[in-house]
Every structure is written in structure tokens, then in C-alpha cells.
Amino acid sequence: MVRKSRPGAVAVVLAAGSGTRMGADRNKAYLPLAGRRMLSWSLSSIAEVPELVRTILVIRADDRARATSTLDREVPDLPVEIIDGGSSRHQSEYRALQYLAADIESGAVDIVLIHDAARPLAGPGMMRSAITVARQFGGAVPGVEVRDLVTMDEAGNLGDLRPEDRHVRVQTPQAFQALPLLHAYRAADAEQFEGTDTSSSVEKFSDIEVRSFQGDPRNMKVTFSQDLFLAERLLAGAHHRLK
Ligand code: CTP
Ligand code: MG
């Protein structure tokens, strides 16, 4: 589906997991959080990013009714294309790229921004940064520096990391030039490789440069039930709202 003659960036929101570690009665993406379903926070941020010309929501087939009613109720003004995901995060991403393949190959889509519904605090500013960095360099990953790491040997002896190494914890949204991203996922599929995040497949199967840009510690991932408390407080507190 081509909506604009100029190449555009597309948002892909991954919500096709089942949230097993949360232990709730449903996929965590649909849990209520500060007044709305978790995934609606990400979709509302996307709606504030003019560079994002389309939004793809990747769902579990079982969640289709829940997804459509949530969108109708909570993000009625954002056009969202809903597709079924796969059996892993990687497969869900690959489904989205296959769905977009014709528009990526025609040049209508130049950037794909991939975001986990499990990170409801990512704001529009971080999404725009990811798109800008990806357009310039190839790939963009938000990172938060980790300074409290030490090494440990098999006996449990601790040691210092090499001072020249810096370590970051990576987050989503991650953005990539669309064509090398699609090619990387096809190559990964041919080798039956599954990356834990998008950048691991891109780094293994493409030549594009993947740059880290400044993430935000408040852009937390909601994995366990205790994470809901902090996410709820952060989302409810206007002074914590991420740009
Ligand atoms: N995801 C997906 N398709 C899958 C698995 C995960 O789209 N087959 C998405 C999740 O919906 C989530 C993101 O990838 O937004 C990060 O995954 P994670 O936090 O692990 O979520 P779940 O897989 O749902 O949770 P769990 O691993 O606890 O079951
Ligand atoms: Mg998972």
C-alpha cells in the first residue's frame, strides 16, 4: 500500500507475544496501565511522529478482537494495519517485513522503526531520533550506559572491566534502512538464525552501520508483574512523560 510518493518511515509495533513471565490472564500488551492498555501508549507516541507515515501492529491471532476494540476505543485517529505475528519475536518481525516487502523493494518505504509494545514509555522524541540516525547511518539503537558491571571468573572472583570498553543496555524503538533490513531477515531465514533483537540480525547479515543513540532509563521494558508498578507511576506522572 503506497500512501506517499516520497519514501516514508513505517512503524512496526510488536505485540504478538503472550507475556508468560507476567503471569496475567492475557497478553501483557493489553493490560491496563495508567488508564489505557499498555500498547496504546506506544501507538499514541507514534501518532505524534510526522515522519511515520504508516503503522503496523503485529498481534497474536487470538488477540484480534481485543486489538481492534482497543484501537477503536483508545487510538481511533491513527490508521493501523494489523497483521499476525509468529512464534518468536524474530518471526514476528520477519512477518512484518514480508508484509512490507513490495513497498520496501519499490522504495516507498525507506525506514522501518521497530518497537516493542512492552516499552510503553518510549516517547515521540526517541522515535524521531531513531529515524534520523537510521537515515544517516543505516541503523539506530537506543542505548543506556551501564557503569556497574564487573567481570566474574568461574570461581566467583570479581574483576574490573577493561576501562576502554563501554557497555550499553539496548532498548527499542530501533530503526533501520528498510532494504538492508529486509535482506538481512531473508538471509537469517535461510540460515534459520533467530536474533534476540533486531540489531543482532542486522549486524550478522548486513553491512550497514548500527549506531547507538541516547536511550532513557525510564524507557523500561515491562516483563514481570512488579514492573507494572513503576511503569504505572512513570506514565501517570506528567513530569516523567518522555519527549
Ligand atoms: N513478541 C512478538 N512476537 C512473539 C514474541 C514476542 O511480537 N512471538 C513481542 C512482545 O509482544 C513484546 C516484545 O516482543 O512486545 C518483547 O518480548 P517480551 O518482552 O519477551 O514479551 P513476551 O514474549 O510477550 O513475554 P514473555 O517472554 O514473558 O512470554
Ligand atoms: Mg518473550
Tab-separated table of N, CA and C in Angstrom, residues 4 48 72 92 94 120 131 135 187 192 207:
chain	number	residue	atom	x	y	z
A	4	LYS	N	2.319	7.673	-0.038
A	4	LYS	CA	3.005	8.921	-0.314
A	4	LYS	C	4.002	8.671	-1.414
A	48	GLU	N	2.301	10.926	17.154
A	48	GLU	CA	2.892	12.264	17.262
A	48	GLU	C	4.159	12.426	16.438
A	72	ASP	N	-9.995	0.946	18.399
A	72	ASP	CA	-11.201	1.768	18.182
A	72	ASP	C	-11.450	2.692	19.367
A	92	SER	N	8.016	-12.665	14.361
A	92	SER	CA	7.018	-11.599	14.240
A	92	SER	C	7.573	-10.427	13.421
A	94	TYR	N	9.873	-10.695	11.158
A	94	TYR	CA	10.007	-11.162	9.773
A	94	TYR	C	8.651	-11.125	9.063
A	120	PRO	N	6.107	0.823	27.041
A	120	PRO	CA	5.078	1.847	26.822
A	120	PRO	C	5.573	3.268	27.034
A	131	ILE	N	14.798	7.478	13.735
A	131	ILE	CA	14.618	7.619	12.276
A	131	ILE	C	15.737	8.472	11.686
A	135	ARG	N	18.427	7.068	9.012
A	135	ARG	CA	18.540	7.644	7.650
A	135	ARG	C	19.989	8.013	7.367
A	187	ALA	N	18.135	-13.423	4.776
A	187	ALA	CA	19.355	-14.214	4.958
A	187	ALA	C	19.301	-14.987	6.279
A	192	GLN	N	18.247	-20.120	9.210
A	192	GLN	CA	17.483	-20.461	10.411
A	192	GLN	C	18.045	-19.775	11.646
A	207	ASP	N	25.686	-5.119	5.960
A	207	ASP	CA	26.892	-4.300	6.116
A	207	ASP	C	26.574	-2.935	6.690
